[in-house]
Short mmCIF file of C-alpha atoms and ligand atoms in Angstrom, two decimals:
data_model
loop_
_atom_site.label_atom_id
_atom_site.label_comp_id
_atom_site.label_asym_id
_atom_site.label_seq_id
_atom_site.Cartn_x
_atom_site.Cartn_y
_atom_site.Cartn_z
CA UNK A 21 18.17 29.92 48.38
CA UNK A 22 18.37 32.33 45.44
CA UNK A 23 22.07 31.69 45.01
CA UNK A 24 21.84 28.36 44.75
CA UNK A 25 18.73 29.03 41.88
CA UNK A 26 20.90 31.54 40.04
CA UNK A 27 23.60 28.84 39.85
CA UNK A 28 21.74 26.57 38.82
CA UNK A 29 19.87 28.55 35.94
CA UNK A 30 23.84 29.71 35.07
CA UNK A 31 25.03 26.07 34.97
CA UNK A 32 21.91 25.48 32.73
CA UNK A 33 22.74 28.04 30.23
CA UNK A 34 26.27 26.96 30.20
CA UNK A 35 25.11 23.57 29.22
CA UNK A 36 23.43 25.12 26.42
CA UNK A 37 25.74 27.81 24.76
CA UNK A 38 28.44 25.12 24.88
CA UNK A 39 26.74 22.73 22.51
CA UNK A 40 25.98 23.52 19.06
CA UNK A 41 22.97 21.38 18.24
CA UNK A 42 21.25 23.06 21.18
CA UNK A 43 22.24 26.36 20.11
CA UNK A 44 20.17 26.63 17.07
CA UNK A 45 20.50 28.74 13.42
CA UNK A 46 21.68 32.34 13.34
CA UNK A 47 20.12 34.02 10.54
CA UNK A 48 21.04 36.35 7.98
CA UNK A 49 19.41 38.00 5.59
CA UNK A 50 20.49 37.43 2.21
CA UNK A 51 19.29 40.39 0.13
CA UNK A 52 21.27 38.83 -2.78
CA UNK A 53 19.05 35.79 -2.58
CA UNK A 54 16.09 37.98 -2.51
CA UNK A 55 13.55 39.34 -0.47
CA UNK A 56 12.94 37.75 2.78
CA UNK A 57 15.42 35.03 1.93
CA UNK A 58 17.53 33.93 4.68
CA UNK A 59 21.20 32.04 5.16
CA UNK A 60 22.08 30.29 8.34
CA UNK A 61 25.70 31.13 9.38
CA UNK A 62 25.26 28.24 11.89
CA UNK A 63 24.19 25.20 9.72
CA UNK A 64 24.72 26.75 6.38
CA UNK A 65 20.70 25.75 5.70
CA UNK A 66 19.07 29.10 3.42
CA UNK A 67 15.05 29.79 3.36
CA UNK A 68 12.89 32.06 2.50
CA UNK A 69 9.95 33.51 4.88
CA UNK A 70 6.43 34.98 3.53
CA UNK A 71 6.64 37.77 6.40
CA UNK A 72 10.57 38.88 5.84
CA UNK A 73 11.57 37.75 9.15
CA UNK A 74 13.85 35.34 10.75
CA UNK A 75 12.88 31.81 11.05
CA UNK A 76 12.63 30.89 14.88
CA UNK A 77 13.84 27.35 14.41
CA UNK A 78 16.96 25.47 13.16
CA UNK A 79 17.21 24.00 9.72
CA UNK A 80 19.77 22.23 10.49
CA UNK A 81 18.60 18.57 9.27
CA UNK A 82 17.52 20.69 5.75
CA UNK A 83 21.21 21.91 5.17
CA UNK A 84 23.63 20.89 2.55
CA UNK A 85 26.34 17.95 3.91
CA UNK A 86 29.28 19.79 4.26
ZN1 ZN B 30 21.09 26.45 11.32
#
């Protein structure tokens, strides 16, 4: 029973890694840009946070057309 769960939690996350809409932003911190200003290496989309953290989400549909 709990091989057939682990498989399919496995096939799941294969699903998911594989395509990039579902794979959201990775961030990085762009101390050129300022403080708490962020660039996404995924989408290419750039924001800044009040807090200095990471967004959590994907601002992928606010990104320059490349
Ligand atoms: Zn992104």
């Amino acid at each position: 029973m709990f091989v057939i769960v682990g498989f399919v939690v496995a096939f799941i996350l294969i699903i998911v890694f594989a395509n990039p809409r579902m794979r959201g932003c990775r961030w990085r911190e762009d101390r050129r840009a300022g403080k708490g200003a962020y660039h996404c290496v995924a989408c290419g989309a750039t924001t800044v946070t009040p807090d200095g953290k990471p967004p959590r989400m994907c601002l992928a549909d606010k990104a320059p057309p490349r």
